[in-house]
mmCIF file of C-alpha atoms and ligand atoms in Angstrom:
data_model
loop_
_atom_site.group_PDB
_atom_site.id
_atom_site.type_symbol
_atom_site.label_atom_id
_atom_site.label_comp_id
_atom_site.label_asym_id
_atom_site.label_seq_id
_atom_site.Cartn_x
_atom_site.Cartn_y
_atom_site.Cartn_z
ATOM 1 C CA MET A 8 0.000 0.000 0.000
ATOM 2 C CA SER A 9 1.563 3.302 -1.059
ATOM 3 C CA GLU A 10 1.473 6.606 0.750
ATOM 4 C CA GLY A 11 0.747 10.024 -0.730
ATOM 5 C CA GLY A 12 3.278 10.944 -3.364
ATOM 6 C CA SER A 13 2.089 13.784 -5.555
ATOM 7 C CA ARG A 14 -1.575 12.804 -5.365
ATOM 8 C CA ARG A 15 -4.017 14.931 -3.421
ATOM 9 C CA VAL A 16 -4.895 13.266 -0.141
ATOM 10 C CA ALA A 17 -8.563 12.520 0.564
ATOM 11 C CA LEU A 18 -9.405 11.583 4.143
ATOM 12 C CA VAL A 19 -12.669 9.653 4.541
ATOM 13 C CA THR A 20 -13.950 8.868 8.026
ATOM 14 C CA GLY A 21 -15.971 5.699 8.531
ATOM 15 C CA ALA A 22 -14.609 4.005 5.405
ATOM 16 C CA SER A 23 -14.823 0.427 6.689
ATOM 17 C CA ARG A 24 -18.367 -0.141 5.440
ATOM 18 C CA GLY A 25 -21.524 1.400 4.025
ATOM 19 C CA ILE A 26 -21.435 4.826 2.418
ATOM 20 C CA GLY A 27 -17.877 5.600 3.555
ATOM 21 C CA ALA A 28 -16.535 2.448 1.891
ATOM 22 C CA ALA A 29 -18.195 3.432 -1.397
ATOM 23 C CA ILE A 30 -16.827 6.996 -1.128
ATOM 24 C CA ALA A 31 -13.280 5.753 -0.446
ATOM 25 C CA THR A 32 -13.447 3.404 -3.431
ATOM 26 C CA ARG A 33 -14.747 6.150 -5.698
ATOM 27 C CA LEU A 34 -12.140 8.719 -4.625
ATOM 28 C CA LEU A 35 -9.398 6.161 -5.186
ATOM 29 C CA LYS A 36 -10.688 5.704 -8.755
ATOM 30 C CA ASP A 37 -10.752 9.502 -9.101
ATOM 31 C CA GLY A 38 -6.984 9.558 -8.489
ATOM 32 C CA PHE A 39 -6.713 10.604 -4.856
ATOM 33 C CA HIS A 40 -4.471 9.047 -2.247
ATOM 34 C CA VAL A 41 -7.229 7.815 0.059
ATOM 35 C CA VAL A 42 -6.931 7.591 3.822
ATOM 36 C CA GLY A 43 -9.887 5.612 5.146
ATOM 37 C CA THR A 44 -10.649 5.409 8.837
ATOM 38 C CA ALA A 45 -12.342 2.840 11.072
ATOM 39 C CA THR A 46 -12.676 2.421 14.830
ATOM 40 C CA SER A 47 -10.824 -0.918 15.018
ATOM 41 C CA GLU A 48 -8.088 -2.996 13.421
ATOM 42 C CA ALA A 49 -10.761 -5.240 11.896
ATOM 43 C CA GLY A 50 -12.311 -2.174 10.256
ATOM 44 C CA CYS A 51 -8.895 -1.119 8.930
ATOM 45 C CA ALA A 52 -8.391 -4.610 7.510
ATOM 46 C CA ALA A 53 -11.732 -4.277 5.683
ATOM 47 C CA ILE A 54 -10.595 -0.951 4.201
ATOM 48 C CA ARG A 55 -7.292 -2.462 3.048
ATOM 49 C CA GLU A 56 -9.059 -5.400 1.472
ATOM 50 C CA ARG A 57 -11.484 -3.157 -0.384
ATOM 51 C CA LEU A 58 -8.941 -0.617 -1.613
ATOM 52 C CA GLY A 59 -6.396 -3.288 -2.541
ATOM 53 C CA ASN A 60 -3.088 -2.088 -3.921
ATOM 54 C CA GLY A 61 -4.325 1.394 -4.783
ATOM 55 C CA SER A 62 -2.690 4.509 -3.314
ATOM 56 C CA SER A 63 -4.305 4.338 0.097
ATOM 57 C CA GLN A 64 -3.937 3.724 3.793
ATOM 58 C CA ALA A 65 -6.251 2.683 6.615
ATOM 59 C CA GLU A 66 -6.083 4.337 10.037
ATOM 60 C CA ILE A 67 -7.936 4.057 13.313
ATOM 61 C CA VAL A 68 -9.836 7.038 14.661
ATOM 62 C CA ARG A 69 -12.594 7.370 17.229
ATOM 63 C CA LEU A 70 -14.373 10.647 16.773
ATOM 64 C CA GLU A 71 -15.405 10.907 20.421
ATOM 65 C CA ASP A 72 -11.758 10.786 21.499
ATOM 66 C CA ALA A 73 -9.738 13.988 20.906
ATOM 67 C CA ASP A 74 -6.433 12.139 21.500
ATOM 68 C CA SER A 75 -7.317 9.630 18.811
ATOM 69 C CA VAL A 76 -7.990 12.452 16.320
ATOM 70 C CA ALA A 77 -4.690 14.151 17.262
ATOM 71 C CA ALA A 78 -2.844 10.841 16.782
ATOM 72 C CA LEU A 79 -4.389 10.419 13.334
ATOM 73 C CA TYR A 80 -3.254 13.863 12.170
ATOM 74 C CA GLU A 81 0.227 13.235 13.571
ATOM 75 C CA LYS A 82 0.366 9.985 11.595
ATOM 76 C CA LEU A 83 -0.721 11.808 8.441
ATOM 77 C CA GLU A 84 1.955 14.459 8.926
ATOM 78 C CA ASN A 85 4.549 11.686 9.034
ATOM 79 C CA THR A 86 3.182 9.760 6.054
ATOM 80 C CA CYS A 87 1.086 11.252 3.266
ATOM 81 C CA GLY A 88 0.546 14.789 4.600
ATOM 82 C CA HIS A 89 -2.635 16.617 5.519
ATOM 83 C CA PRO A 90 -5.793 16.113 3.458
ATOM 84 C CA ALA A 91 -6.799 18.385 0.586
ATOM 85 C CA VAL A 92 -10.195 16.691 0.711
ATOM 86 C CA LEU A 93 -11.897 15.828 3.982
ATOM 87 C CA VAL A 94 -15.045 13.715 3.890
ATOM 88 C CA ASN A 95 -16.691 13.682 7.305
ATOM 89 C CA ASN A 96 -18.781 10.581 6.742
ATOM 90 C CA ALA A 97 -18.685 8.625 10.028
ATOM 91 C CA GLY A 98 -21.829 8.929 12.110
ATOM 92 C CA ILE A 99 -23.951 6.955 14.544
ATOM 93 C CA THR A 100 -27.537 6.596 15.677
ATOM 94 C CA ALA A 101 -28.998 5.699 19.081
ATOM 95 C CA ASP A 102 -32.745 5.810 18.543
ATOM 96 C CA ASN A 103 -35.420 6.266 21.164
ATOM 97 C CA LEU A 104 -38.552 8.329 21.636
ATOM 98 C CA SER A 105 -37.618 11.673 23.214
ATOM 99 C CA MET A 106 -39.513 10.957 26.411
ATOM 100 C CA ARG A 107 -37.467 7.810 26.976
ATOM 101 C CA MET A 108 -34.173 9.000 25.569
ATOM 102 C CA THR A 109 -31.298 8.647 28.008
ATOM 103 C CA ASP A 110 -28.504 11.176 28.494
ATOM 104 C CA VAL A 111 -26.105 8.569 27.149
ATOM 105 C CA GLN A 112 -28.102 8.168 23.920
ATOM 106 C CA TRP A 113 -28.442 11.924 23.423
ATOM 107 C CA ASN A 114 -24.836 12.766 24.288
ATOM 108 C CA SER A 115 -23.203 9.930 22.354
ATOM 109 C CA VAL A 116 -24.912 10.929 19.101
ATOM 110 C CA LEU A 117 -24.238 14.656 19.537
ATOM 111 C CA ASP A 118 -20.654 14.049 20.654
ATOM 112 C CA THR A 119 -19.752 11.680 17.819
ATOM 113 C CA ASN A 120 -21.688 13.322 14.995
ATOM 114 C CA VAL A 121 -21.196 17.015 15.838
ATOM 115 C CA ASN A 122 -18.239 17.404 18.195
ATOM 116 C CA GLY A 123 -16.399 14.602 16.416
ATOM 117 C CA LEU A 124 -16.899 16.261 13.046
ATOM 118 C CA PHE A 125 -15.569 19.538 14.487
ATOM 119 C CA ARG A 126 -12.593 17.681 16.021
ATOM 120 C CA MET A 127 -11.771 16.172 12.632
ATOM 121 C CA THR A 128 -12.196 19.408 10.694
ATOM 122 C CA ARG A 129 -10.285 22.002 12.724
ATOM 123 C CA PRO A 130 -6.823 20.405 12.321
ATOM 124 C CA ALA A 131 -7.326 20.178 8.545
ATOM 125 C CA LEU A 132 -7.958 23.893 8.069
ATOM 126 C CA ARG A 133 -4.478 25.394 8.507
ATOM 127 C CA SER A 134 -2.884 23.352 5.720
ATOM 128 C CA MET A 135 -5.877 23.909 3.412
ATOM 129 C CA MET A 136 -5.617 27.671 4.009
ATOM 130 C CA LYS A 137 -1.879 27.594 3.323
ATOM 131 C CA ALA A 138 -2.454 25.609 0.127
ATOM 132 C CA ARG A 139 -5.328 27.898 -0.832
ATOM 133 C CA PHE A 140 -7.233 24.771 -1.743
ATOM 134 C CA GLY A 141 -9.558 22.483 0.121
ATOM 135 C CA ARG A 142 -12.743 20.479 -0.143
ATOM 136 C CA ILE A 143 -14.723 19.675 2.979
ATOM 137 C CA ILE A 144 -17.720 17.409 2.461
ATOM 138 C CA ASN A 145 -19.945 16.636 5.410
ATOM 139 C CA LEU A 146 -22.558 13.889 5.537
ATOM 140 C CA SER A 147 -25.902 14.986 6.884
ATOM 141 C CA SER A 148 -29.236 13.218 6.370
ATOM 142 C CA VAL A 149 -32.685 13.908 4.999
ATOM 143 C CA ILE A 150 -33.737 13.570 8.651
ATOM 144 C CA ALA A 151 -32.092 16.954 9.449
ATOM 145 C CA ARG A 152 -34.952 18.686 7.625
ATOM 146 C CA MET A 153 -37.746 16.101 7.714
ATOM 147 C CA GLY A 154 -37.389 15.018 11.318
ATOM 148 C CA ASN A 155 -38.168 11.426 12.294
ATOM 149 C CA PRO A 156 -39.931 10.053 15.364
ATOM 150 C CA GLY A 157 -37.376 8.250 17.535
ATOM 151 C CA GLN A 158 -34.427 10.070 16.008
ATOM 152 C CA SER A 159 -34.521 13.500 17.692
ATOM 153 C CA ASN A 160 -30.862 13.219 18.753
ATOM 154 C CA TYR A 161 -29.783 12.188 15.256
ATOM 155 C CA ALA A 162 -31.913 14.909 13.594
ATOM 156 C CA ALA A 163 -30.451 17.539 15.946
ATOM 157 C CA SER A 164 -26.925 16.354 15.164
ATOM 158 C CA LYS A 165 -27.430 16.467 11.407
ATOM 159 C CA ALA A 166 -29.140 19.887 11.512
ATOM 160 C CA ALA A 167 -26.136 21.146 13.509
ATOM 161 C CA ILE A 168 -23.779 19.801 10.844
ATOM 162 C CA GLU A 169 -25.674 21.716 8.158
ATOM 163 C CA GLY A 170 -25.530 25.006 10.110
ATOM 164 C CA TYR A 171 -21.850 24.499 10.911
ATOM 165 C CA SER A 172 -21.067 23.766 7.269
ATOM 166 C CA ARG A 173 -22.745 26.932 5.991
ATOM 167 C CA SER A 174 -20.826 29.086 8.480
ATOM 168 C CA LEU A 175 -17.541 27.368 7.674
ATOM 169 C CA ALA A 176 -18.202 27.834 3.955
ATOM 170 C CA LEU A 177 -18.482 31.597 4.491
ATOM 171 C CA GLU A 178 -15.312 31.688 6.588
ATOM 172 C CA LEU A 179 -13.237 29.811 4.013
ATOM 173 C CA ALA A 180 -14.631 30.861 0.621
ATOM 174 C CA SER A 181 -11.971 33.499 -0.046
ATOM 175 C CA ARG A 182 -9.266 30.833 0.397
ATOM 176 C CA ASN A 183 -10.629 28.608 -2.343
ATOM 177 C CA ILE A 184 -11.834 26.065 0.195
ATOM 178 C CA THR A 185 -15.348 24.803 -0.371
ATOM 179 C CA VAL A 186 -17.564 23.307 2.312
ATOM 180 C CA ASN A 187 -20.618 21.355 1.236
ATOM 181 C CA VAL A 188 -23.052 18.863 2.650
ATOM 182 C CA VAL A 189 -24.462 15.693 1.124
ATOM 183 C CA ALA A 190 -27.783 14.693 2.662
ATOM 184 C CA PRO A 191 -28.740 11.095 1.817
ATOM 185 C CA GLY A 192 -32.211 9.661 2.152
ATOM 186 C CA LEU A 193 -32.719 5.947 2.805
ATOM 187 C CA ILE A 194 -29.550 4.143 1.719
ATOM 188 C CA ALA A 195 -29.085 0.392 2.116
ATOM 189 C CA THR A 196 -26.305 -0.002 4.747
ATOM 190 C CA ASP A 197 -25.769 -1.498 8.226
ATOM 191 C CA MET A 198 -27.213 1.705 9.711
ATOM 192 C CA THR A 199 -30.571 1.330 7.973
ATOM 193 C CA SER A 200 -30.708 -2.422 8.497
ATOM 194 C CA GLU A 201 -31.138 -1.511 12.190
ATOM 195 C CA LEU A 202 -34.516 0.072 11.352
ATOM 196 C CA THR A 203 -37.463 -2.225 11.944
ATOM 197 C CA GLN A 204 -39.200 -3.800 8.955
ATOM 198 C CA VAL A 205 -42.176 -1.501 9.567
ATOM 199 C CA GLN A 206 -39.994 1.626 9.695
ATOM 200 C CA GLN A 207 -38.246 0.611 6.442
ATOM 201 C CA GLU A 208 -41.551 -0.090 4.682
ATOM 202 C CA GLN A 209 -43.017 3.232 5.855
ATOM 203 C CA MET A 210 -39.985 5.084 4.559
ATOM 204 C CA LEU A 211 -39.969 3.198 1.229
ATOM 205 C CA ALA A 212 -43.642 4.009 0.694
ATOM 206 C CA ARG A 213 -42.778 7.714 0.864
ATOM 207 C CA ILE A 214 -39.948 7.602 -1.688
ATOM 208 C CA PRO A 215 -41.184 8.742 -5.134
ATOM 209 C CA MET A 216 -38.546 6.565 -6.836
ATOM 210 C CA GLY A 217 -39.935 3.600 -4.925
ATOM 211 C CA ARG A 218 -36.592 2.196 -3.800
ATOM 212 C CA ALA A 219 -33.777 2.736 -1.342
ATOM 213 C CA GLY A 220 -30.598 4.359 -2.656
ATOM 214 C CA GLN A 221 -27.229 2.653 -2.921
ATOM 215 C CA ALA A 222 -24.011 3.790 -1.255
ATOM 216 C CA ASP A 223 -22.611 4.464 -4.745
ATOM 217 C CA ASP A 224 -25.358 7.055 -5.364
ATOM 218 C CA VAL A 225 -23.980 9.054 -2.442
ATOM 219 C CA ALA A 226 -20.360 8.456 -3.486
ATOM 220 C CA SER A 227 -21.093 10.015 -6.907
ATOM 221 C CA ALA A 228 -22.214 13.278 -5.302
ATOM 222 C CA VAL A 229 -19.170 13.320 -3.016
ATOM 223 C CA SER A 230 -16.892 12.607 -5.980
ATOM 224 C CA TRP A 231 -18.231 15.634 -7.835
ATOM 225 C CA LEU A 232 -17.878 17.917 -4.796
ATOM 226 C CA ALA A 233 -14.273 16.746 -4.369
ATOM 227 C CA CYS A 234 -13.225 17.467 -7.946
ATOM 228 C CA ASP A 235 -12.112 20.662 -9.675
ATOM 229 C CA SER A 236 -15.305 21.080 -11.688
ATOM 230 C CA SER A 237 -17.351 21.891 -8.547
ATOM 231 C CA ALA A 238 -15.042 24.801 -7.629
ATOM 232 C CA TYR A 239 -17.823 27.437 -7.552
ATOM 233 C CA VAL A 240 -20.149 25.422 -5.315
ATOM 234 C CA THR A 241 -19.929 26.109 -1.591
ATOM 235 C CA GLY A 242 -22.322 26.169 1.348
ATOM 236 C CA ALA A 243 -24.687 23.846 -0.523
ATOM 237 C CA THR A 244 -26.619 20.857 0.752
ATOM 238 C CA ILE A 245 -27.084 18.264 -1.970
ATOM 239 C CA PRO A 246 -29.947 15.840 -1.405
ATOM 240 C CA VAL A 247 -29.483 12.243 -2.582
ATOM 241 C CA ASN A 248 -32.865 10.884 -1.604
ATOM 242 C CA GLY A 249 -34.910 9.667 -4.588
ATOM 243 C CA GLY A 250 -37.319 12.574 -4.129
ATOM 244 C CA LEU A 251 -38.177 11.715 -0.517
ATOM 245 C CA PHE A 252 -37.894 15.336 0.597
ATOM 246 C CA LEU A 253 -37.583 18.336 -1.689
ATOM 247 C CA GLY A 254 -37.641 21.218 0.804
HETATM 248 P P1 LIG B 9 -22.633 2.632 8.846
HETATM 249 O O1 LIG B 9 -22.853 1.590 7.806
HETATM 250 O O2 LIG B 9 -23.227 2.438 10.201
HETATM 251 O O3 LIG B 9 -21.046 2.875 9.000
HETATM 252 C C1 LIG B 9 -20.605 3.796 9.945
HETATM 253 C C2 LIG B 9 -19.118 4.062 9.752
HETATM 254 O O4 LIG B 9 -18.717 5.033 10.731
HETATM 255 C C3 LIG B 9 -18.258 2.828 9.969
HETATM 256 O O5 LIG B 9 -17.148 2.904 9.111
HETATM 257 C C4 LIG B 9 -17.805 2.977 11.423
HETATM 258 O O6 LIG B 9 -16.555 2.377 11.694
HETATM 259 C C5 LIG B 9 -17.686 4.475 11.544
HETATM 260 N N1 LIG B 9 -17.861 4.915 12.932
HETATM 261 C C6 LIG B 9 -18.877 4.566 13.767
HETATM 262 N N2 LIG B 9 -18.713 5.145 14.963
HETATM 263 C C7 LIG B 9 -17.568 5.860 14.878
HETATM 264 C C8 LIG B 9 -16.853 6.656 15.800
HETATM 265 N N3 LIG B 9 -17.271 6.832 17.047
HETATM 266 N N4 LIG B 9 -15.692 7.237 15.402
HETATM 267 C C9 LIG B 9 -15.251 7.062 14.143
HETATM 268 N N5 LIG B 9 -15.872 6.315 13.215
HETATM 269 C C10 LIG B 9 -17.029 5.712 13.583
HETATM 270 O O7 LIG B 9 -23.165 4.051 8.348
HETATM 271 P P2 LIG B 9 -23.677 4.520 6.898
HETATM 272 O O8 LIG B 9 -25.083 4.113 6.749
HETATM 273 O O9 LIG B 9 -22.686 4.152 5.864
HETATM 274 O O10 LIG B 9 -23.693 6.105 7.111
HETATM 275 C C11 LIG B 9 -22.588 6.923 6.777
HETATM 276 C C12 LIG B 9 -22.994 8.385 6.977
HETATM 277 O O11 LIG B 9 -24.134 8.687 6.180
HETATM 278 C C13 LIG B 9 -23.397 8.708 8.416
HETATM 279 O O12 LIG B 9 -22.972 10.015 8.742
HETATM 280 C C14 LIG B 9 -24.914 8.642 8.366
HETATM 281 O O13 LIG B 9 -25.498 9.444 9.372
HETATM 282 C C15 LIG B 9 -25.169 9.195 6.991
HETATM 283 N N6 LIG B 9 -26.473 8.780 6.446
HETATM 284 C C16 LIG B 9 -26.769 7.476 6.224
HETATM 285 C C17 LIG B 9 -28.008 7.129 5.710
HETATM 286 C C18 LIG B 9 -28.412 5.730 5.412
HETATM 287 O O14 LIG B 9 -29.567 5.526 5.006
HETATM 288 N N7 LIG B 9 -27.543 4.744 5.570
HETATM 289 C C19 LIG B 9 -28.941 8.123 5.446
HETATM 290 C C20 LIG B 9 -28.622 9.444 5.685
HETATM 291 C C21 LIG B 9 -27.384 9.758 6.180
HETATM 292 P P3 LIG B 9 -16.462 0.838 12.282
HETATM 293 O O15 LIG B 9 -16.736 -0.066 11.111
HETATM 294 O O16 LIG B 9 -15.074 0.749 12.787
HETATM 295 O O17 LIG B 9 -17.518 0.739 13.344
#
């Protein structure tokens, strides 16, 4: 597995499975040196297996742990360098009705999805500003705008990501750094397989295209936002949801 060279580095969190795995694969095909992250050695092994001999590396990071994020950036400094493209994909759910939601459920989702995304982003900014180039792509969800019973913590976290991204886009626009959001609808991954059969059927019934999306559908949008031809797009939220929500 090679490291960096003259290729732009794309850092993708949560690349061991689901949407992140598809994004990492796509960005590798697009010519980036891809750094994919997972929370465990087994996850890193899955990334290595998927990305094969391409210009890539797999690293452990746990978004809720500031030391783990610092260690990742230190490793990057000593290997491929800081990312030109940062895809904040990793995210979690811990569903419950609001009345029954525990502090642990609320805090874990907000800490991983929002604070973790901030922890990952801040160390990437200095080198992007110096290079006068950067692409930050944050994964939200259709749930940020639609809401969903049982997912108030998740909806709050994704709405926060969208607000953060718009502010960051304004702060960084003059430096040629774009910040955009991709907001998927129902995509077939481990995360959605946790939904009950009834929840999945209810959601499917509301999708005008009549089917769940694939991780590759989301990866295509991320690929475009990472490439030079999207240079004039910043502060946008791109829905990838089969028409589920058009607001
Ligand atoms: P997934 O299949 O559950 O995969 C989650 C990924 O995040 C895994 O690679 C996992 O690593 C990593 N991860 C989990 N907890 C982490 C932590 N604390 N620190 C660092 N990494 C962590 O999820 P997905 O369905 O692909 O979703 C990816 C993104 O899209 C998420 O932000 C999600 O909210 C968003 N999204 C998904 C859908 C959907 O329908 N699937 C819809 C809208 C938005 P390990 O393998 O090591 O656990």
